[in-house]
GROMACS .gro file of C-alpha atoms in nm:
model
  406
    1MET     CA    1  10.244  -2.784   6.103
    2THR     CA    2  10.211  -2.521   5.830
    3ALA     CA    3  10.202  -2.578   5.456
    4GLU     CA    4  10.527  -2.391   5.401
    5ARG     CA    5  10.710  -2.632   5.629
    6ALA     CA    6  10.562  -2.936   5.460
    7GLY     CA    7  10.672  -2.848   5.107
    8PRO     CA    8  10.536  -2.699   4.784
    9ARG     CA    9  10.212  -2.899   4.770
   10PRO     CA   10   9.929  -2.731   4.965
   11LEU     CA   11   9.791  -2.935   5.250
   12ARG     CA   12   9.426  -3.039   5.236
   13PRO     CA   13   9.209  -3.167   5.521
   14TRP     CA   14   9.177  -3.505   5.350
   15HIS     CA   15   9.554  -3.553   5.361
   16TYR     CA   16   9.574  -3.601   5.737
   17ALA     CA   17   9.246  -3.795   5.732
   18ALA     CA   18   9.392  -4.035   5.474
   19ALA     CA   19   9.708  -4.075   5.682
   20ALA     CA   20   9.493  -4.145   5.989
   21TYR     CA   21   9.304  -4.414   5.794
   22THR     CA   22   9.635  -4.572   5.693
   23PHE     CA   23   9.747  -4.562   6.056
   24ALA     CA   24   9.424  -4.721   6.179
   25VAL     CA   25   9.422  -5.000   5.919
   26GLY     CA   26   9.785  -5.085   5.986
   27MET     CA   27   9.729  -5.100   6.361
   28ALA     CA   28   9.410  -5.306   6.321
   29GLY     CA   29   9.619  -5.581   6.166
   30THR     CA   30   9.831  -5.604   6.480
   31THR     CA   31   9.535  -5.701   6.701
   32LEU     CA   32   9.338  -5.901   6.444
   33PRO     CA   33   9.441  -6.242   6.593
   34THR     CA   34   9.330  -6.149   6.949
   35PRO     CA   35   8.991  -6.330   6.956
   36LEU     CA   36   9.128  -6.611   6.737
   37TYR     CA   37   9.392  -6.743   6.976
   38GLY     CA   38   9.144  -6.989   7.127
   39LEU     CA   39   9.079  -7.135   6.782
   40TYR     CA   40   9.452  -7.167   6.720
   41GLN     CA   41   9.496  -7.332   7.061
   42ARG     CA   42   9.240  -7.598   6.974
   43GLU     CA   43   9.374  -7.646   6.621
   44ILE     CA   44   9.746  -7.657   6.703
   45GLY     CA   45   9.742  -7.734   7.076
   46PHE     CA   46   9.932  -7.494   7.303
   47SER     CA   47   9.895  -7.333   7.645
   48SER     CA   48   9.804  -6.984   7.761
   49PHE     CA   49  10.174  -6.924   7.823
   50THR     CA   50  10.240  -6.990   7.454
   51VAL     CA   51   9.976  -6.728   7.371
   52THR     CA   52  10.176  -6.472   7.567
   53VAL     CA   53  10.495  -6.581   7.386
   54ILE     CA   54  10.322  -6.532   7.049
   55PHE     CA   55  10.203  -6.193   7.164
   56ALA     CA   56  10.548  -6.100   7.296
   57THR     CA   57  10.697  -6.194   6.958
   58TYR     CA   58  10.489  -5.914   6.810
   59ALA     CA   59  10.606  -5.669   7.078
   60ALA     CA   60  10.968  -5.775   7.022
   61GLY     CA   61  10.929  -5.690   6.653
   62VAL     CA   62  10.789  -5.348   6.740
   63ILE     CA   63  11.067  -5.269   6.985
   64ALA     CA   64  11.339  -5.395   6.750
   65VAL     CA   65  11.226  -5.159   6.474
   66LEU     CA   66  11.186  -4.865   6.711
   67VAL     CA   67  11.532  -4.920   6.857
   68LEU     CA   68  11.713  -4.992   6.529
   69ALA     CA   69  11.524  -4.762   6.293
   70GLY     CA   70  11.341  -4.514   6.511
   71ASP     CA   71  11.454  -4.218   6.301
   72LEU     CA   72  11.412  -4.383   5.960
   73SER     CA   73  11.132  -4.147   5.856
   74ASP     CA   74  11.346  -3.846   5.951
   75LEU     CA   75  11.619  -3.973   5.718
   76ARG     CA   76  11.414  -4.122   5.430
   77GLY     CA   77  11.077  -3.950   5.450
   78ARG     CA   78  10.739  -4.031   5.602
   79ARG     CA   79  10.567  -4.173   5.293
   80PRO     CA   80  10.825  -4.444   5.203
   81VAL     CA   81  10.822  -4.569   5.562
   82LEU     CA   82  10.440  -4.577   5.568
   83LEU     CA   83  10.436  -4.779   5.245
   84LEU     CA   84  10.691  -5.026   5.383
   85ALA     CA   85  10.484  -5.067   5.701
   86LEU     CA   86  10.171  -5.147   5.500
   87LEU     CA   87  10.356  -5.405   5.290
   88LEU     CA   88  10.485  -5.573   5.605
   89SER     CA   89  10.130  -5.581   5.740
   90ALA     CA   90  10.015  -5.751   5.419
   91ALA     CA   91  10.298  -6.005   5.453
   92SER     CA   92  10.185  -6.075   5.810
   93ALA     CA   93   9.831  -6.145   5.688
   94GLY     CA   94   9.980  -6.379   5.429
   95CYS     CA   95  10.154  -6.579   5.703
   96PHE     CA   96   9.827  -6.626   5.890
   97LEU     CA   97   9.650  -6.728   5.570
   98ALA     CA   98   9.922  -6.988   5.504
   99GLU     CA   99   9.927  -7.098   5.871
  100ASP     CA  100  10.027  -7.460   5.919
  101GLY     CA  101  10.154  -7.464   6.275
  102LEU     CA  102  10.308  -7.245   6.543
  103PRO     CA  103  10.606  -7.119   6.333
  104TRP     CA  104  10.367  -6.947   6.092
  105LEU     CA  105  10.193  -6.771   6.381
  106LEU     CA  106  10.526  -6.652   6.520
  107ALA     CA  107  10.640  -6.531   6.176
  108GLY     CA  108  10.312  -6.348   6.121
  109ARG     CA  109  10.330  -6.178   6.458
  110LEU     CA  110  10.693  -6.079   6.408
  111LEU     CA  111  10.613  -5.918   6.072
  112SER     CA  112  10.314  -5.747   6.231
  113GLY     CA  113  10.547  -5.611   6.497
  114PHE     CA  114  10.785  -5.476   6.233
  115SER     CA  115  10.489  -5.303   6.068
  116ALA     CA  116  10.366  -5.150   6.393
  117GLY     CA  117  10.717  -5.038   6.484
  118LEU     CA  118  10.740  -4.840   6.161
  119LEU     CA  119  10.386  -4.705   6.190
  120THR     CA  120  10.368  -4.588   6.550
  121GLY     CA  121  10.620  -4.305   6.540
  122THR     CA  122  10.606  -4.226   6.168
  123ALA     CA  123  10.228  -4.220   6.126
  124THR     CA  124  10.176  -4.022   6.447
  125VAL     CA  125  10.407  -3.749   6.319
  126ALA     CA  126  10.282  -3.770   5.959
  127VAL     CA  127   9.917  -3.718   6.055
  128MET     CA  128  10.005  -3.407   6.255
  129GLU     CA  129  10.239  -3.269   5.989
  130LEU     CA  130   9.978  -3.316   5.715
  131ALA     CA  131   9.726  -3.095   5.894
  132PRO     CA  132   9.664  -2.761   5.720
  133PRO     CA  133   9.678  -2.439   5.923
  134GLY     CA  134   9.405  -2.433   6.185
  135ALA     CA  135   9.360  -2.810   6.199
  136ALA     CA  136   9.646  -2.899   6.432
  137ARG     CA  137   9.419  -2.988   6.726
  138ARG     CA  138   9.194  -3.211   6.513
  139ALA     CA  139   9.498  -3.378   6.360
  140GLY     CA  140   9.646  -3.448   6.704
  141PHE     CA  141   9.327  -3.624   6.804
  142ALA     CA  142   9.313  -3.806   6.469
  143ALA     CA  143   9.665  -3.942   6.519
  144THR     CA  144   9.614  -4.086   6.864
  145ALA     CA  145   9.256  -4.197   6.788
  146ALA     CA  146   9.373  -4.378   6.475
  147ASN     CA  147   9.627  -4.565   6.685
  148MET     CA  148   9.386  -4.674   6.959
  149GLY     CA  149   9.084  -4.700   6.729
  150GLY     CA  150   9.274  -4.922   6.488
  151LEU     CA  151   9.395  -5.144   6.769
  152GLY     CA  152   9.036  -5.179   6.891
  153CYS     CA  153   8.879  -5.243   6.550
  154GLY     CA  154   9.112  -5.539   6.484
  155PRO     CA  155   8.960  -5.768   6.752
  156LEU     CA  156   8.606  -5.648   6.675
  157LEU     CA  157   8.640  -5.718   6.303
  158ALA     CA  158   8.804  -6.057   6.358
  159GLY     CA  159   8.557  -6.160   6.628
  160VAL     CA  160   8.249  -6.078   6.421
  161LEU     CA  161   8.382  -6.241   6.104
  162ALA     CA  162   8.512  -6.548   6.288
  163GLU     CA  163   8.177  -6.598   6.464
  164TYR     CA  164   7.938  -6.530   6.176
  165ALA     CA  165   8.132  -6.570   5.848
  166PRO     CA  166   8.275  -6.888   5.695
  167ALA     CA  167   8.643  -6.983   5.731
  168PRO     CA  168   8.698  -6.810   6.069
  169LEU     CA  169   9.078  -6.834   6.046
  170ARG     CA  170   9.092  -6.693   5.692
  171THR     CA  171   8.812  -6.442   5.638
  172PRO     CA  172   8.942  -6.178   5.887
  173TYR     CA  173   9.280  -6.164   5.712
  174LEU     CA  174   9.125  -6.145   5.365
  175ALA     CA  175   8.912  -5.852   5.483
  176HIS     CA  176   9.218  -5.682   5.627
  177LEU     CA  177   9.409  -5.726   5.300
  178ALA     CA  178   9.127  -5.546   5.119
  179LEU     CA  179   9.153  -5.254   5.362
  180LEU     CA  180   9.531  -5.247   5.314
  181VAL     CA  181   9.495  -5.210   4.936
  182LEU     CA  182   9.297  -4.888   4.986
  183ALA     CA  183   9.549  -4.767   5.244
  184LEU     CA  184   9.836  -4.822   5.000
  185ALA     CA  185   9.654  -4.630   4.727
  186LEU     CA  186   9.583  -4.336   4.959
  187THR     CA  187   9.938  -4.325   5.094
  188LEU     CA  188  10.079  -4.298   4.742
  189THR     CA  189   9.883  -3.974   4.695
  190LEU     CA  190  10.005  -3.803   5.013
  191PRO     CA  191  10.261  -3.521   5.001
  192GLU     CA  192  10.593  -3.576   5.175
  193THR     CA  193  10.627  -3.373   5.494
  194ALA     CA  194  10.977  -3.464   5.610
  195ARG     CA  195  11.289  -3.296   5.481
  196PRO     CA  196  11.549  -3.573   5.461
  197PRO     CA  197  11.909  -3.452   5.449
  198ARG     CA  198  12.072  -3.419   5.108
  199PRO     CA  199  12.264  -3.615   5.004
  200LEU     CA  200  12.094  -3.905   5.181
  201PRO     CA  201  12.325  -4.044   5.451
  202PRO     CA  202  12.391  -4.419   5.456
  203LEU     CA  203  12.150  -4.617   5.668
  204ARG     CA  204  12.292  -4.710   6.006
  205VAL     CA  205  12.161  -4.812   6.342
  206ARG     CA  206  12.068  -4.507   6.546
  207PRO     CA  207  11.866  -4.606   6.851
  208PRO     CA  208  11.588  -4.366   6.954
  209ALA     CA  209  11.739  -4.091   7.160
  210VAL     CA  210  11.565  -3.836   7.376
  211PRO     CA  211  11.724  -3.489   7.357
  212ARG     CA  212  11.824  -3.355   7.694
  213ARG     CA  213  11.576  -3.069   7.679
  214VAL     CA  214  11.289  -3.317   7.638
  215ARG     CA  215  11.374  -3.558   7.920
  216ALA     CA  216  11.193  -3.380   8.204
  217VAL     CA  217  10.869  -3.418   8.005
  218PHE     CA  218  10.955  -3.752   7.845
  219VAL     CA  219  11.017  -3.962   8.158
  220PRO     CA  220  10.677  -3.924   8.329
  221ALA     CA  221  10.501  -3.938   7.991
  222ALA     CA  222  10.678  -4.262   7.902
  223LEU     CA  223  10.601  -4.420   8.239
  224ALA     CA  224  10.234  -4.332   8.198
  225GLY     CA  225  10.243  -4.489   7.851
  226PHE     CA  226  10.405  -4.803   7.994
  227ALA     CA  227  10.132  -4.843   8.256
  228GLY     CA  228   9.847  -4.785   8.013
  229PHE     CA  229   9.981  -5.020   7.748
  230SER     CA  230  10.029  -5.286   8.016
  231MET     CA  231   9.652  -5.301   8.053
  232PHE     CA  232   9.608  -5.330   7.676
  233GLY     CA  233   9.863  -5.610   7.670
  234LEU     CA  234   9.640  -5.807   7.906
  235PHE     CA  235   9.328  -5.748   7.695
  236THR     CA  236   9.491  -5.834   7.364
  237SER     CA  237   9.661  -6.153   7.482
  238VAL     CA  238   9.494  -6.362   7.755
  239ALA     CA  239   9.167  -6.177   7.826
  240PRO     CA  240   8.971  -6.374   7.560
  241THR     CA  241   9.103  -6.700   7.709
  242PHE     CA  242   8.997  -6.587   8.057
  243MET     CA  243   8.650  -6.495   7.928
  244ALA     CA  244   8.613  -6.839   7.769
  245ASP     CA  245   8.760  -7.052   8.048
  246GLU     CA  246   8.653  -6.860   8.359
  247LEU     CA  247   8.341  -6.669   8.250
  248GLY     CA  248   8.200  -6.912   7.994
  249VAL     CA  249   8.198  -6.647   7.718
  250ARG     CA  250   8.269  -6.846   7.402
  251ASP     CA  251   8.112  -6.612   7.146
  252LEU     CA  252   8.409  -6.466   6.957
  253ALA     CA  253   8.215  -6.155   6.863
  254VAL     CA  254   8.153  -6.082   7.232
  255SER     CA  255   8.522  -6.137   7.316
  256GLY     CA  256   8.622  -5.903   7.036
  257ALA     CA  257   8.366  -5.644   7.149
  258VAL     CA  258   8.503  -5.643   7.506
  259VAL     CA  259   8.854  -5.579   7.378
  260PHE     CA  260   8.714  -5.315   7.142
  261ALA     CA  261   8.545  -5.144   7.438
  262ALA     CA  262   8.883  -5.087   7.603
  263PHE     CA  263   9.030  -4.925   7.292
  264ALA     CA  264   8.713  -4.731   7.208
  265SER     CA  265   8.713  -4.591   7.560
  266SER     CA  266   9.073  -4.490   7.507
  267THR     CA  267   8.961  -4.288   7.206
  268VAL     CA  268   8.697  -4.114   7.419
  269GLY     CA  269   8.962  -4.042   7.680
  270GLN     CA  270   9.181  -3.889   7.412
  271LEU     CA  271   8.899  -3.662   7.303
  272THR     CA  272   8.862  -3.546   7.663
  273ALA     CA  273   9.236  -3.486   7.686
  274GLY     CA  274   9.213  -3.225   7.412
  275ARG     CA  275   9.005  -3.009   7.644
  276LEU     CA  276   9.242  -3.028   7.940
  277PRO     CA  277   9.594  -2.896   7.993
  278VAL     CA  278   9.861  -3.165   7.989
  279ALA     CA  279   9.946  -3.100   8.354
  280ARG     CA  280   9.592  -3.210   8.451
  281ALA     CA  281   9.525  -3.474   8.186
  282LEU     CA  282   9.830  -3.690   8.263
  283PRO     CA  283   9.768  -3.748   8.636
  284ALA     CA  284   9.391  -3.772   8.583
  285GLY     CA  285   9.448  -4.045   8.326
  286CYS     CA  286   9.672  -4.235   8.564
  287PHE     CA  287   9.412  -4.230   8.842
  288LEU     CA  288   9.136  -4.343   8.603
  289LEU     CA  289   9.366  -4.627   8.502
  290VAL     CA  290   9.398  -4.720   8.871
  291ALA     CA  291   9.018  -4.735   8.900
  292GLY     CA  292   8.997  -4.950   8.589
  293MET     CA  293   9.257  -5.196   8.713
  294LEU     CA  294   9.071  -5.230   9.044
  295LEU     CA  295   8.753  -5.316   8.852
  296ILE     CA  296   8.941  -5.572   8.643
  297GLY     CA  297   9.080  -5.726   8.961
  298ALA     CA  298   8.729  -5.741   9.105
  299SER     CA  299   8.607  -5.918   8.791
  300LEU     CA  300   8.879  -6.180   8.832
  301LEU     CA  301   8.774  -6.241   9.193
  302ALA     CA  302   8.399  -6.243   9.132
  303GLY     CA  303   8.396  -6.402   8.786
  304GLU     CA  304   8.166  -6.127   8.655
  305LEU     CA  305   8.175  -6.018   8.292
  306ALA     CA  306   8.006  -5.685   8.377
  307LEU     CA  307   8.295  -5.589   8.605
  308LEU     CA  308   8.547  -5.680   8.334
  309VAL     CA  309   8.363  -5.461   8.082
  310ALA     CA  310   8.347  -5.176   8.336
  311GLY     CA  311   8.721  -5.213   8.397
  312ALA     CA  312   8.786  -5.205   8.023
  313VAL     CA  313   8.582  -4.886   7.984
  314VAL     CA  314   8.721  -4.700   8.287
  315GLY     CA  315   9.079  -4.817   8.240
  316GLY     CA  316   9.067  -4.751   7.866
  317SER     CA  317   8.940  -4.397   7.928
  318GLY     CA  318   9.228  -4.334   8.167
  319GLN     CA  319   9.480  -4.478   7.924
  320GLY     CA  320   9.349  -4.258   7.643
  321LEU     CA  321   9.349  -3.946   7.859
  322ALA     CA  322   9.708  -4.002   7.967
  323PHE     CA  323   9.823  -4.129   7.627
  324ARG     CA  324   9.715  -3.827   7.424
  325ALA     CA  325   9.851  -3.586   7.682
  326ALA     CA  326  10.182  -3.775   7.685
  327VAL     CA  327  10.216  -3.776   7.304
  328ALA     CA  328  10.128  -3.406   7.288
  329ALA     CA  329  10.381  -3.320   7.557
  330VAL     CA  330  10.662  -3.520   7.394
  331THR     CA  331  10.605  -3.403   7.035
  332ALA     CA  332  10.561  -3.040   7.141
  333ARG     CA  333  10.890  -3.041   7.329
  334ALA     CA  334  11.097  -3.235   7.073
  335PRO     CA  335  11.304  -3.043   6.816
  336ARG     CA  336  11.152  -3.078   6.469
  337ASP     CA  337  11.446  -3.268   6.319
  338ARG     CA  338  11.439  -3.519   6.608
  339ARG     CA  339  11.062  -3.554   6.638
  340GLY     CA  340  11.037  -3.893   6.467
  341ALA     CA  341  11.315  -4.043   6.677
  342THR     CA  342  11.180  -3.896   7.001
  343THR     CA  343  10.827  -4.021   6.929
  344SER     CA  344  10.969  -4.365   6.853
  345ALA     CA  345  11.150  -4.362   7.189
  346PHE     CA  346  10.817  -4.294   7.359
  347PHE     CA  347  10.662  -4.595   7.187
  348VAL     CA  348  10.956  -4.815   7.290
  349ALA     CA  349  10.856  -4.747   7.650
  350ALA     CA  350  10.489  -4.810   7.569
  351TYR     CA  351  10.556  -5.142   7.395
  352LEU     CA  352  10.780  -5.258   7.676
  353GLY     CA  353  10.466  -5.212   7.883
  354ILE     CA  354  10.258  -5.418   7.642
  355SER     CA  355  10.506  -5.707   7.634
  356LEU     CA  356  10.708  -5.757   7.954
  357PRO     CA  357  10.415  -5.766   8.200
  358VAL     CA  358  10.221  -5.999   7.969
  359LEU     CA  359  10.512  -6.242   7.959
  360GLY     CA  360  10.512  -6.228   8.338
  361VAL     CA  361  10.142  -6.314   8.341
  362GLY     CA  362  10.209  -6.609   8.112
  363ALA     CA  363  10.487  -6.740   8.332
  364LEU     CA  364  10.280  -6.696   8.648
  365THR     CA  365   9.990  -6.879   8.484
  366LEU     CA  366  10.197  -7.198   8.484
  367ALA     CA  367  10.233  -7.181   8.862
  368LEU     CA  368   9.925  -6.994   8.983
  369GLY     CA  369   9.664  -7.036   8.714
  370LEU     CA  370   9.523  -6.767   8.489
  371ARG     CA  371   9.300  -6.597   8.747
  372ASP     CA  372   9.563  -6.558   9.020
  373ALA     CA  373   9.827  -6.451   8.769
  374GLY     CA  374   9.586  -6.183   8.650
  375LEU     CA  375   9.537  -6.064   9.007
  376VAL     CA  376   9.912  -6.023   9.055
  377PHE     CA  377   9.928  -5.832   8.728
  378THR     CA  378   9.643  -5.595   8.816
  379GLY     CA  379   9.798  -5.526   9.155
  380CYS     CA  380  10.135  -5.433   9.005
  381VAL     CA  381   9.987  -5.205   8.738
  382THR     CA  382   9.762  -5.039   8.998
  383VAL     CA  383  10.060  -4.953   9.218
  384LEU     CA  384  10.264  -4.827   8.922
  385ALA     CA  385   9.986  -4.607   8.783
  386ALA     CA  386   9.909  -4.464   9.127
  387ALA     CA  387  10.276  -4.379   9.187
  388ILE     CA  388  10.305  -4.204   8.849
  389GLY     CA  389   9.986  -4.008   8.911
  390LEU     CA  390  10.104  -3.889   9.252
  391HIS     CA  391  10.441  -3.787   9.109
  392LEU     CA  392  10.272  -3.590   8.830
  393LEU     CA  393  10.057  -3.408   9.085
  394ARG     CA  394  10.370  -3.302   9.273
  395THR     CA  395  10.577  -3.226   8.962
  396PRO     CA  396  10.350  -3.140   8.667
  397PRO     CA  397  10.504  -3.168   8.319
  398GLU     CA  398  10.577  -2.840   8.148
  399PRO     CA  399  10.567  -2.893   7.771
  400GLY     CA  400  10.672  -2.606   7.555
  401PRO     CA  401  10.686  -2.525   7.185
  402SER     CA  402  10.940  -2.726   6.992
  403ALA     CA  403  11.246  -2.553   6.869
  404PRO     CA  404  11.349  -2.557   6.506
  405GLY     CA  405  11.689  -2.699   6.570
  406GLY     CA  406  11.846  -2.992   6.752
   0.00000   0.00000   0.00000
């Protein structure tokens, strides 16, 4: 995105870096409770199925915002939406700090979902639009890496602080609030890159819509995002419980590090994607995801932590490879004035992947137990990812430059 498109203020390299930091901090808050669910289970007393319901509450908040306000940043500007997302993230942290039972957890996760719903599409586009001439490739990596890196740093930060710092159910949220203060300050300094219509139209519900010219690229990209986020849904909901109950891993820092490994590997996969054409990166990512899911399934059968870590690394790499290629394909094809809404539509598909399969795992846990429910889950995601990869080999996506109009 060039400086003349973004407005009168010249774009500096630190602008997109600051937006990426904001993106990462906001997303870290969404996964902060991951290694803490076991502590909440012992304190409040609820089942693994309830953990998936709490997690799905977050995903429902994300999807609701994406569906009802997916184009809000196109109509009101990127910076106001980023500020609102950060304030919602702070409110979520406040709910966890005031926690006095399950309703507070549900409220905190819902607010966190609202925050993530505003951030995912808006921050992805903002980071790329804030890149000065010549930095578009670095900004594209920064946007997707901030998303996955932030999601991974949340469990790592919470796990380390909960294990080694006092007040394990308070200190992680206080630390996150401190990071949010800096993010708010940086966001206030960023130039606005959107060009909202004048006069401003009244706010109304406009669900994310995919322009017809984008659909041939969007559908396989969205399905790949669904499959990859399904794996992350497993790691950020019931994986710590499985590690504690089935593998005897009760160190919260270790649980957080395993979840972090999946997201960190996604970031590495995204870096690799920048060196490959989309037509190769998307199917390759799907097949790596298949290999990762097979390793996760093997860890469930054998009860081996090493296999689970290997599955997190391989599957995360595949998710990152496919994810960055998918985002690049969708944003490159979308018309500029519909880019925010189209990107939000992509994340609706991704967050359906992070929520619906996890709820299925929770329900199956009641009948089959956690291990067998996990095996069913890994089998389904393996088949889905393999089918998408084979389709992409036969019909490669053909992203093109976005047009200036709708």
